[in-house]
PDB file of C-alpha atoms in Angstrom:
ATOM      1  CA  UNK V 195     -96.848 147.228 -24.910  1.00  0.00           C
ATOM      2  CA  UNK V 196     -97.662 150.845 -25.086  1.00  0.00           C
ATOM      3  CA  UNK V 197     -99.420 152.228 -27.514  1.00  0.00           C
ATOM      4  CA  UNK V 198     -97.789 155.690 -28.791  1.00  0.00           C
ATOM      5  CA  UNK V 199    -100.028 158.087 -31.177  1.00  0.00           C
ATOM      6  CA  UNK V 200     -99.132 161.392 -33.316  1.00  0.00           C
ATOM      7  CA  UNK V 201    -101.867 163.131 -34.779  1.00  0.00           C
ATOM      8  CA  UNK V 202    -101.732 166.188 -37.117  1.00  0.00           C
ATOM      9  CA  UNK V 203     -98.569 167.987 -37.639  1.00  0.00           C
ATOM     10  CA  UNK V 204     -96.941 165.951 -35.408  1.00  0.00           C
ATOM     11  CA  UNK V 205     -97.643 162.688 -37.397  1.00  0.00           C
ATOM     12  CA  UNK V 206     -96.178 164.773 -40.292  1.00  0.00           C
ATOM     13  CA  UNK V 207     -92.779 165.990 -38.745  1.00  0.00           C
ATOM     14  CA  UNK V 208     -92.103 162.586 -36.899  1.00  0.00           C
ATOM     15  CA  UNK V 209     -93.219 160.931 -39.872  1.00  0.00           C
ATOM     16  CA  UNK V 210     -95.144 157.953 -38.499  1.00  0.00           C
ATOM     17  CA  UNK V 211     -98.514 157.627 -36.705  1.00  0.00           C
ATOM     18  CA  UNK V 212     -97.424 155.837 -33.804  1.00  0.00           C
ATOM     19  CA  UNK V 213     -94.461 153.641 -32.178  1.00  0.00           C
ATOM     20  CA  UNK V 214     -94.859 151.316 -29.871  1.00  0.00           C
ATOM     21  CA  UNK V 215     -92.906 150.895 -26.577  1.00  0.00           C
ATOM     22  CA  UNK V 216     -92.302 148.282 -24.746  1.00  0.00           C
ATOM     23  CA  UNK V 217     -93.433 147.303 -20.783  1.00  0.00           C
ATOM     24  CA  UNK V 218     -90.013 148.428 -19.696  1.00  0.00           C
ATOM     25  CA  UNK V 219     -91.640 152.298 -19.823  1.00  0.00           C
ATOM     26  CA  UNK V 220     -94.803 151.215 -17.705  1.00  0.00           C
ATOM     27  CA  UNK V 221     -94.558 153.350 -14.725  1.00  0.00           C
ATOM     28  CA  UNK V 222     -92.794 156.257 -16.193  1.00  0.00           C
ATOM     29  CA  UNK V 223     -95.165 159.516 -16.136  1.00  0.00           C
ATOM     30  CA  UNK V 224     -96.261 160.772 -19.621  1.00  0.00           C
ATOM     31  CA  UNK V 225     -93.933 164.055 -19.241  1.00  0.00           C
ATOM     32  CA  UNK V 226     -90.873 161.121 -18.893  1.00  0.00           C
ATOM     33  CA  UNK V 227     -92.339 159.664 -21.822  1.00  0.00           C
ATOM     34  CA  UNK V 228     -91.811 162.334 -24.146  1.00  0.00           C
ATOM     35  CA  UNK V 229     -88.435 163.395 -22.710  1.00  0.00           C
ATOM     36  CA  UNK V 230     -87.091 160.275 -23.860  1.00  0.00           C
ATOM     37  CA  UNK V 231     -88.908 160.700 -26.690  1.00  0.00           C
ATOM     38  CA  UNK V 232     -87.263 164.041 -27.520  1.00  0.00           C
ATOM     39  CA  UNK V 233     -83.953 162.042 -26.333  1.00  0.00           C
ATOM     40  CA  UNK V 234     -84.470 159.782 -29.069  1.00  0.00           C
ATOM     41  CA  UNK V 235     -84.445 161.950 -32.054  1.00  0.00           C
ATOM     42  CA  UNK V 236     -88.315 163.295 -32.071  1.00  0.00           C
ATOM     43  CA  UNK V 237     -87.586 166.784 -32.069  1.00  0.00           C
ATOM     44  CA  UNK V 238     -91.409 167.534 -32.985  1.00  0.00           C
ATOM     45  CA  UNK V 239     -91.998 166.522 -29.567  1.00  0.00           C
ATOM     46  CA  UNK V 240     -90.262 169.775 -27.648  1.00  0.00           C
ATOM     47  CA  UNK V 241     -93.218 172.037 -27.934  1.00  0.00           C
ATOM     48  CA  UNK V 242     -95.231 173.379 -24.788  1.00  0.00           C
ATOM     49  CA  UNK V 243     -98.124 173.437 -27.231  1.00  0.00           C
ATOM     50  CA  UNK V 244     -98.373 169.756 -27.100  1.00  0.00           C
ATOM     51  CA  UNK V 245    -101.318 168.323 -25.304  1.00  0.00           C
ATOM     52  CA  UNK V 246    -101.334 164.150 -23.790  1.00  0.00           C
ATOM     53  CA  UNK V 247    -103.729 162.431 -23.741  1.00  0.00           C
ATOM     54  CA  UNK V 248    -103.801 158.744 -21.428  1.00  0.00           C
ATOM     55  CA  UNK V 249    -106.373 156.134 -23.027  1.00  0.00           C
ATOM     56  CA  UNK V 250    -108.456 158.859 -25.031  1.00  0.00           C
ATOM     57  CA  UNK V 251    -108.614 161.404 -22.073  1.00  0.00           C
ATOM     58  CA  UNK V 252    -106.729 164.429 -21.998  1.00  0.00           C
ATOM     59  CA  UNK V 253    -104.849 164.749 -19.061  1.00  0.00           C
ATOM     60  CA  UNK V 254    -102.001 166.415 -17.026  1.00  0.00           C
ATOM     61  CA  UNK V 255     -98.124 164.917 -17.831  1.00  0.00           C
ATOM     62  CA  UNK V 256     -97.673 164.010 -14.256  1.00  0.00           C
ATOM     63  CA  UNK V 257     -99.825 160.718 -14.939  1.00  0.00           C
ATOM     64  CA  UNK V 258     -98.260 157.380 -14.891  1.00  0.00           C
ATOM     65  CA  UNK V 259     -98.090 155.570 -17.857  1.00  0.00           C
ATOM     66  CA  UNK V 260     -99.115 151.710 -17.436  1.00  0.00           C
ATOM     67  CA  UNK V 261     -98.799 148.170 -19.821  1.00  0.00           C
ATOM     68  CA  UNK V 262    -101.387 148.326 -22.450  1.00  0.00           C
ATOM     69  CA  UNK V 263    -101.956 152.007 -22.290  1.00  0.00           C
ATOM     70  CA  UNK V 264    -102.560 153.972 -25.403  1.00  0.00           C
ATOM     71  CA  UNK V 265    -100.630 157.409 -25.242  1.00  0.00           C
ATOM     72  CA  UNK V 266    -101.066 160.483 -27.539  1.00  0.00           C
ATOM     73  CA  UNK V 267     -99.446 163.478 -28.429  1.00  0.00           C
ATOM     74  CA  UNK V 268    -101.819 166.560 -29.949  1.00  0.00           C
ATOM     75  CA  UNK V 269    -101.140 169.722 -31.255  1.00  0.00           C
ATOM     76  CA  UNK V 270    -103.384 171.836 -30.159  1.00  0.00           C
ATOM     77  CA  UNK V 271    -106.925 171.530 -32.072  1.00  0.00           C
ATOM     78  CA  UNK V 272    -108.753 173.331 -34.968  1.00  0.00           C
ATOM     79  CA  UNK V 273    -111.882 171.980 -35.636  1.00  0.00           C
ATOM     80  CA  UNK V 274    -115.283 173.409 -35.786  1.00  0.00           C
TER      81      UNK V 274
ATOM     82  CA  UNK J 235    -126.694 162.511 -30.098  1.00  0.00           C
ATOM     83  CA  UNK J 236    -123.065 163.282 -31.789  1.00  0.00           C
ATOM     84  CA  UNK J 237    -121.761 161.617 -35.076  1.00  0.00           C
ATOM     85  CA  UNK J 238    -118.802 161.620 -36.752  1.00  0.00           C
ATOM     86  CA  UNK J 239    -118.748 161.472 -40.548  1.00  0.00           C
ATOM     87  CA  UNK J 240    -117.230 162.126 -43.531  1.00  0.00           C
ATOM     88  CA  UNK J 241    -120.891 162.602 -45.639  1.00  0.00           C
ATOM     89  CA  UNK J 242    -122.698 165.734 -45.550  1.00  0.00           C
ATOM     90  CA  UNK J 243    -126.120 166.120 -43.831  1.00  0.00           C
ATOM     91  CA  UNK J 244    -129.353 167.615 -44.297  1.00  0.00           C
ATOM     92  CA  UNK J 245    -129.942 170.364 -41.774  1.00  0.00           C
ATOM     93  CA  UNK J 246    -134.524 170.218 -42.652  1.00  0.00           C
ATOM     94  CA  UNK J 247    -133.866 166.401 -41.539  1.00  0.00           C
ATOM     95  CA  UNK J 248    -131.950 167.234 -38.845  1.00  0.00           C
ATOM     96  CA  UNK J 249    -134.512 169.816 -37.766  1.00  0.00           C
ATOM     97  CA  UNK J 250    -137.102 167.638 -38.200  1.00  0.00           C
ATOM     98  CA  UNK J 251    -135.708 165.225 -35.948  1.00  0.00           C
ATOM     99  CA  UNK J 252    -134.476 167.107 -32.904  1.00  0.00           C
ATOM    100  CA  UNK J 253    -138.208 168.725 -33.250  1.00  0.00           C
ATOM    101  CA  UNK J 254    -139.778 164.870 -32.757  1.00  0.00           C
ATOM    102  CA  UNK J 255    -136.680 165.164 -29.902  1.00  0.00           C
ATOM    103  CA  UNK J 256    -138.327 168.115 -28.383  1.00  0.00           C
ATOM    104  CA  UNK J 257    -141.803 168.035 -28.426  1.00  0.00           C
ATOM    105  CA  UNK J 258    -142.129 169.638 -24.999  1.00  0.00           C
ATOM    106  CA  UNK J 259    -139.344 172.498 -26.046  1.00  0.00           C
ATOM    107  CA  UNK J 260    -140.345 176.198 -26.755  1.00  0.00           C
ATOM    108  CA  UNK J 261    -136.959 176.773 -28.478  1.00  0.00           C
ATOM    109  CA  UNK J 262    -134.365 174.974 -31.255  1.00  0.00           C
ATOM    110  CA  UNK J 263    -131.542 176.798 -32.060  1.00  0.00           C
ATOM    111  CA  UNK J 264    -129.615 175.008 -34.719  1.00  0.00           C
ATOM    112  CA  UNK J 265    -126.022 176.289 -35.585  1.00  0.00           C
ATOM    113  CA  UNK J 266    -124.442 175.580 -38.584  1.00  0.00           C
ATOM    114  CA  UNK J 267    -120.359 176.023 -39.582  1.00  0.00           C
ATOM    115  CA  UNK J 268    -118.878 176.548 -43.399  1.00  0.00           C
ATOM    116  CA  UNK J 269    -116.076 175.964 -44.758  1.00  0.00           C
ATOM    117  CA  UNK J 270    -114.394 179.537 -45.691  1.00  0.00           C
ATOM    118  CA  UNK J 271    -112.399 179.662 -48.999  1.00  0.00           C
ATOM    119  CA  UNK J 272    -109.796 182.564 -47.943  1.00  0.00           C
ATOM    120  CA  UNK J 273    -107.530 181.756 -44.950  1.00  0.00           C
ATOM    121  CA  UNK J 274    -104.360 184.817 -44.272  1.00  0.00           C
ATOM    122  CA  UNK J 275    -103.209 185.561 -48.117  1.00  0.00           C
ATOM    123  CA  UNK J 276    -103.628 182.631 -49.938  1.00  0.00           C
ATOM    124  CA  UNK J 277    -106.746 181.149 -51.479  1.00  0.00           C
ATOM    125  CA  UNK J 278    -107.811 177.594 -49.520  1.00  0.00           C
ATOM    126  CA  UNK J 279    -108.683 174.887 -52.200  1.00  0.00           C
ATOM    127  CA  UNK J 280    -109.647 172.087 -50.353  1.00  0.00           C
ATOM    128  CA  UNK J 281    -108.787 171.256 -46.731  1.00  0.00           C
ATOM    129  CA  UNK J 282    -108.985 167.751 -45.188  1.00  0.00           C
ATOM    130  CA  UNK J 283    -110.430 167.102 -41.335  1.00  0.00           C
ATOM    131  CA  UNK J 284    -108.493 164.045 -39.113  1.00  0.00           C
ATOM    132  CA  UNK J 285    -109.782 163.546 -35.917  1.00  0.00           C
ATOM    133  CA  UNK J 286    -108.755 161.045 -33.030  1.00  0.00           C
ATOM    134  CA  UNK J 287    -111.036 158.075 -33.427  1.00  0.00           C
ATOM    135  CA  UNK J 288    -112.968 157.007 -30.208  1.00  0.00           C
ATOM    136  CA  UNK J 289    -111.508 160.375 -28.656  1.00  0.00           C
ATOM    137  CA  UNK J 290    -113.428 162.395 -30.439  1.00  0.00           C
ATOM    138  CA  UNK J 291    -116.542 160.628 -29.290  1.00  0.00           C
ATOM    139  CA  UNK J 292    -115.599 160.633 -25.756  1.00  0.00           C
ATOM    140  CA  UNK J 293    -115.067 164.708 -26.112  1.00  0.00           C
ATOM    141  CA  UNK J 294    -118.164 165.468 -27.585  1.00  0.00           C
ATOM    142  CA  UNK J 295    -120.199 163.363 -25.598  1.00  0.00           C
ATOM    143  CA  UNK J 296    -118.674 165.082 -22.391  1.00  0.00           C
ATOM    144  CA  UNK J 297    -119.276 168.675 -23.998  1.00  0.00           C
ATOM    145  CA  UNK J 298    -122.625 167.697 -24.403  1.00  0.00           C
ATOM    146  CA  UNK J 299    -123.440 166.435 -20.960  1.00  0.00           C
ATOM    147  CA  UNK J 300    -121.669 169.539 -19.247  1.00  0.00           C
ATOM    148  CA  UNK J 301    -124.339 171.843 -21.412  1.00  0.00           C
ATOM    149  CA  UNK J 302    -127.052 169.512 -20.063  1.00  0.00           C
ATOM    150  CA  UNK J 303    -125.890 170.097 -16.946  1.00  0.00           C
ATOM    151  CA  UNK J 304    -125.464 173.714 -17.116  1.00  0.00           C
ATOM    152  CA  UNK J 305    -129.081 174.364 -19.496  1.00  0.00           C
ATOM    153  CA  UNK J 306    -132.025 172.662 -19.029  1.00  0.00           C
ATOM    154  CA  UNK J 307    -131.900 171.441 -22.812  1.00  0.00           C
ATOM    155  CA  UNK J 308    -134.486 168.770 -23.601  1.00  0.00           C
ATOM    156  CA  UNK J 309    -132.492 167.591 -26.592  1.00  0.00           C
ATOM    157  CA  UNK J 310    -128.920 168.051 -28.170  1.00  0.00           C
ATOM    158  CA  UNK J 311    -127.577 167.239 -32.071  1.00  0.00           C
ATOM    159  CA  UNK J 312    -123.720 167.375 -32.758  1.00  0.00           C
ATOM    160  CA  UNK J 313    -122.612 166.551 -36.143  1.00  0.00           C
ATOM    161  CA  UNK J 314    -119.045 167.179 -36.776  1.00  0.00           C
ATOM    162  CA  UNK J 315    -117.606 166.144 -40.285  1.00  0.00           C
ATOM    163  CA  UNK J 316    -114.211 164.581 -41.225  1.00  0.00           C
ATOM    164  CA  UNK J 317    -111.966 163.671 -44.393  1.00  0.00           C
ATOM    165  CA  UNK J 318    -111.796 166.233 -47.683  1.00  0.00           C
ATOM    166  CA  UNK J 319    -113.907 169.169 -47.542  1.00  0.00           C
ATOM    167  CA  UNK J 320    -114.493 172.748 -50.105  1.00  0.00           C
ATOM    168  CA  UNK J 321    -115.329 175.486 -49.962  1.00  0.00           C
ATOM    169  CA  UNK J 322    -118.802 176.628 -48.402  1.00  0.00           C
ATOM    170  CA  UNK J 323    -119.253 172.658 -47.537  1.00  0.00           C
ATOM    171  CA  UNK J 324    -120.844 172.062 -44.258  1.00  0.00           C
ATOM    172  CA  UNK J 325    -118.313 170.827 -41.149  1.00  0.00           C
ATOM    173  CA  UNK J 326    -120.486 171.506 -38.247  1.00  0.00           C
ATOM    174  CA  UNK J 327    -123.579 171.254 -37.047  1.00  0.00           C
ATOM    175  CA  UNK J 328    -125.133 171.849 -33.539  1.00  0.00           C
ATOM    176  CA  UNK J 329    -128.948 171.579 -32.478  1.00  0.00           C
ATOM    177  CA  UNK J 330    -130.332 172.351 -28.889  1.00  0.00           C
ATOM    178  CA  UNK J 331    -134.076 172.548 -27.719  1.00  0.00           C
ATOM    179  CA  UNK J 332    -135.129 173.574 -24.325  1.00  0.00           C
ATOM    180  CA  UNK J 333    -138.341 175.040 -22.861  1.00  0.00           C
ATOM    181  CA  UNK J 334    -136.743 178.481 -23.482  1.00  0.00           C
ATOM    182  CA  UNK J 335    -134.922 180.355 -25.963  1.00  0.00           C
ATOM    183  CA  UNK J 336    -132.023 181.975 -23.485  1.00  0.00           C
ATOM    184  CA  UNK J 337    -130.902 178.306 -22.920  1.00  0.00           C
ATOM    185  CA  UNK J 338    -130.638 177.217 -26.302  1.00  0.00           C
ATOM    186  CA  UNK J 339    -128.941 180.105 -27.588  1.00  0.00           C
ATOM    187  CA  UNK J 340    -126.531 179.727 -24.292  1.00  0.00           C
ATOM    188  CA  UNK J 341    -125.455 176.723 -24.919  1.00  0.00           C
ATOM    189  CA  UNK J 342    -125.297 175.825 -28.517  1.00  0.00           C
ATOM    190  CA  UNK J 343    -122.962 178.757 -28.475  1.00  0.00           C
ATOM    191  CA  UNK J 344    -121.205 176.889 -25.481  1.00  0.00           C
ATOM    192  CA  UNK J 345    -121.078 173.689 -27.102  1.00  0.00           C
ATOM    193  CA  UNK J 346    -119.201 175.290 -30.168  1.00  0.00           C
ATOM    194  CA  UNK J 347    -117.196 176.999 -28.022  1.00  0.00           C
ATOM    195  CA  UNK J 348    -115.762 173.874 -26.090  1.00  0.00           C
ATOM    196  CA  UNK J 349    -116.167 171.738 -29.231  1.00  0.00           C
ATOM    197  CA  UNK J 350    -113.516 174.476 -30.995  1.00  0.00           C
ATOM    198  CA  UNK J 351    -110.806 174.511 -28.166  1.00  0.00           C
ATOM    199  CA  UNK J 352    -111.397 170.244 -26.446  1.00  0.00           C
ATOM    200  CA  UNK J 353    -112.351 167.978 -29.636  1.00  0.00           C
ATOM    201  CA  UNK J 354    -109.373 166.451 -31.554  1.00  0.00           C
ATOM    202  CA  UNK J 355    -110.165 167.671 -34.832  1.00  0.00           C
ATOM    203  CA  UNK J 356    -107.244 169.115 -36.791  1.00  0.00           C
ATOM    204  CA  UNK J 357    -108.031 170.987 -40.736  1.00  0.00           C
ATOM    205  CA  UNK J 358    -105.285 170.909 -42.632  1.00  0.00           C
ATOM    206  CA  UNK J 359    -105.786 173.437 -45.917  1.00  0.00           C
ATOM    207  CA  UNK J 360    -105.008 172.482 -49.204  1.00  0.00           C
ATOM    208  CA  UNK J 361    -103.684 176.343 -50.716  1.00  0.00           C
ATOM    209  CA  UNK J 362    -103.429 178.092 -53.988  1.00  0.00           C
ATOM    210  CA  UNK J 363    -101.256 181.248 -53.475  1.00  0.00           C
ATOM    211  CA  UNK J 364    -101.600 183.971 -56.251  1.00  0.00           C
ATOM    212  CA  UNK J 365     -99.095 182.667 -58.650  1.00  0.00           C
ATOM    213  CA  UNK J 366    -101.055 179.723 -58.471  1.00  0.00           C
ATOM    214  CA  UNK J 367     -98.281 177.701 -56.437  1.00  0.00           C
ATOM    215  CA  UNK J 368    -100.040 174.577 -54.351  1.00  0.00           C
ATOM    216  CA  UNK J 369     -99.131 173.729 -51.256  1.00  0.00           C
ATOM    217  CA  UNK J 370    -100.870 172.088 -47.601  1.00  0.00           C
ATOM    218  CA  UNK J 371    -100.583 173.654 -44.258  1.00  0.00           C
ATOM    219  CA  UNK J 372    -101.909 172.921 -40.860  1.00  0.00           C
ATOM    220  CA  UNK J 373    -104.188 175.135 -39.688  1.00  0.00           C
ATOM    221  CA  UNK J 374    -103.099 177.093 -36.459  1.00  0.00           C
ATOM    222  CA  UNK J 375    -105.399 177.074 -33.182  1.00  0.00           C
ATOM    223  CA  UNK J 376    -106.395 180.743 -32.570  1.00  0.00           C
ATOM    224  CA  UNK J 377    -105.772 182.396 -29.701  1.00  0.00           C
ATOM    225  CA  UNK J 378    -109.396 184.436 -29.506  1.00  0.00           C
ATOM    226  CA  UNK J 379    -110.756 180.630 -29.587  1.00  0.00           C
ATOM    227  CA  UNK J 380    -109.170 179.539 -25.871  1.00  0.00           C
ATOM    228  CA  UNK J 381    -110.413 182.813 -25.186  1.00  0.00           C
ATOM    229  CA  UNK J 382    -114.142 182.419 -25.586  1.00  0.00           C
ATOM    230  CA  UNK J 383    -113.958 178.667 -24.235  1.00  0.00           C
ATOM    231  CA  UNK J 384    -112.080 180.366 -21.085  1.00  0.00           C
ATOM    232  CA  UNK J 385    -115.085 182.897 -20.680  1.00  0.00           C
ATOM    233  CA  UNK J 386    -117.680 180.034 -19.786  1.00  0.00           C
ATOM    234  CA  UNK J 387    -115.531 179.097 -16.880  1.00  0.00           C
TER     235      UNK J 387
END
């Protein structure tokens, strides 16, 4: 399994904190990830805003996803 | 030290305990942030912090080893604050001591500024506009925030 999060606005416009996907995306790069994603009716997800995140580290979309990873997609942040 | 929390805190205790911290130090600076009741047009009634649990950690705890890297800080305090929040509560806090003052004031204001643009904290304000209509927004990151992470590059 793989572990997909929404936080923030996005939560709110997809309407659910998280899916989960199943091993058959393991090796697919985070950018593929949200493509199909998009593909699959999460419109939220087409915004260059968006920051990933791999296991609780942000991190460029070029990195490959793997079984039993936890994935997230951020708006950008407003705290302080 | 960074927490987490959704209760307040007491900035003398806090003070008093980054000064056992720091007993060598010369210097705390201690910052503190405040909720602000007016956000664009419309009055903010309430506004409610969600963070990324376990993320959030990780961030802070890597903001405040870059500043130890950067300062020579003797001790560091990060409090950041989550759930519902009003106006003029506390959200914030940051503490630094080092032997100087320079340092302290250099990088609590560097710690904010990372904190502001790299931890996954996102406000979302609870609004009364001046017919008195309710209604909840998202905050939106500001621009003049990436910029003053950006300068300490």
């Amino acid at each position: 399994m793989i572990n997909v999060l929404f936080f923030a606005r996005l939560k709110d416009d997809i309407g659910q904190a998280g899916i989960e996907l199943d091993d058959s995306y393991a090796g697919k790069t985070l950018a593929q990830i949200q493509q199909v994603l998009i593909e699959q009716g999460l419109s939220a997800l087409k915004d260059d805003s968006i920051r990933v995140a791999l296991n609780k580290n942000f991190c460029t979309p070029e990195l490959v996803v793997n079984a039993g990873d936890e994935v997230a997609f951020m708006p950008p942040v407003t705290g302080g | 030290m960074i927490s987490v929390q959704s209760k307040d805190f007491d900035f003398s205790v806090e003070y008093q305990q980054l000064r056992q911290r720091s007993l060598q130090s010369g210097a705390i600076v201690m910052f503190v942030g405040l909720v602000r009741d007016f956000s664009d047009d419309s009055k903010v009634s309430s506004m409610t912090l969600e963070h990324y649990p376990g993320m959030t950690e990780n961030v802070l705890n890597g903001i405040v080893q870059q500043a130890k890297e950067r300062w020579p800080l003797d001790a560091v305090r990060v409090i950041h604050r989550v759930g519902e929040l009003h106006a003029s509560d506390q959200i914030v806090l940051v503490g630094v001591s080092s032997a100087h003052r320079i340092a302290a004031y250099e990088a609590s204001q560097f710690i904010m500024d990372i904190l502001k643009t790299e931890a996954p904290f996102w406000k979302k304000e609870s609004t009364e506009n001046i017919q008195g209509e309710a209604g909840e927004r998202w905050v939106d990151a500001k621009a003049s925030d990436s910029k003053q992470a950006a300068d300490w590059q």
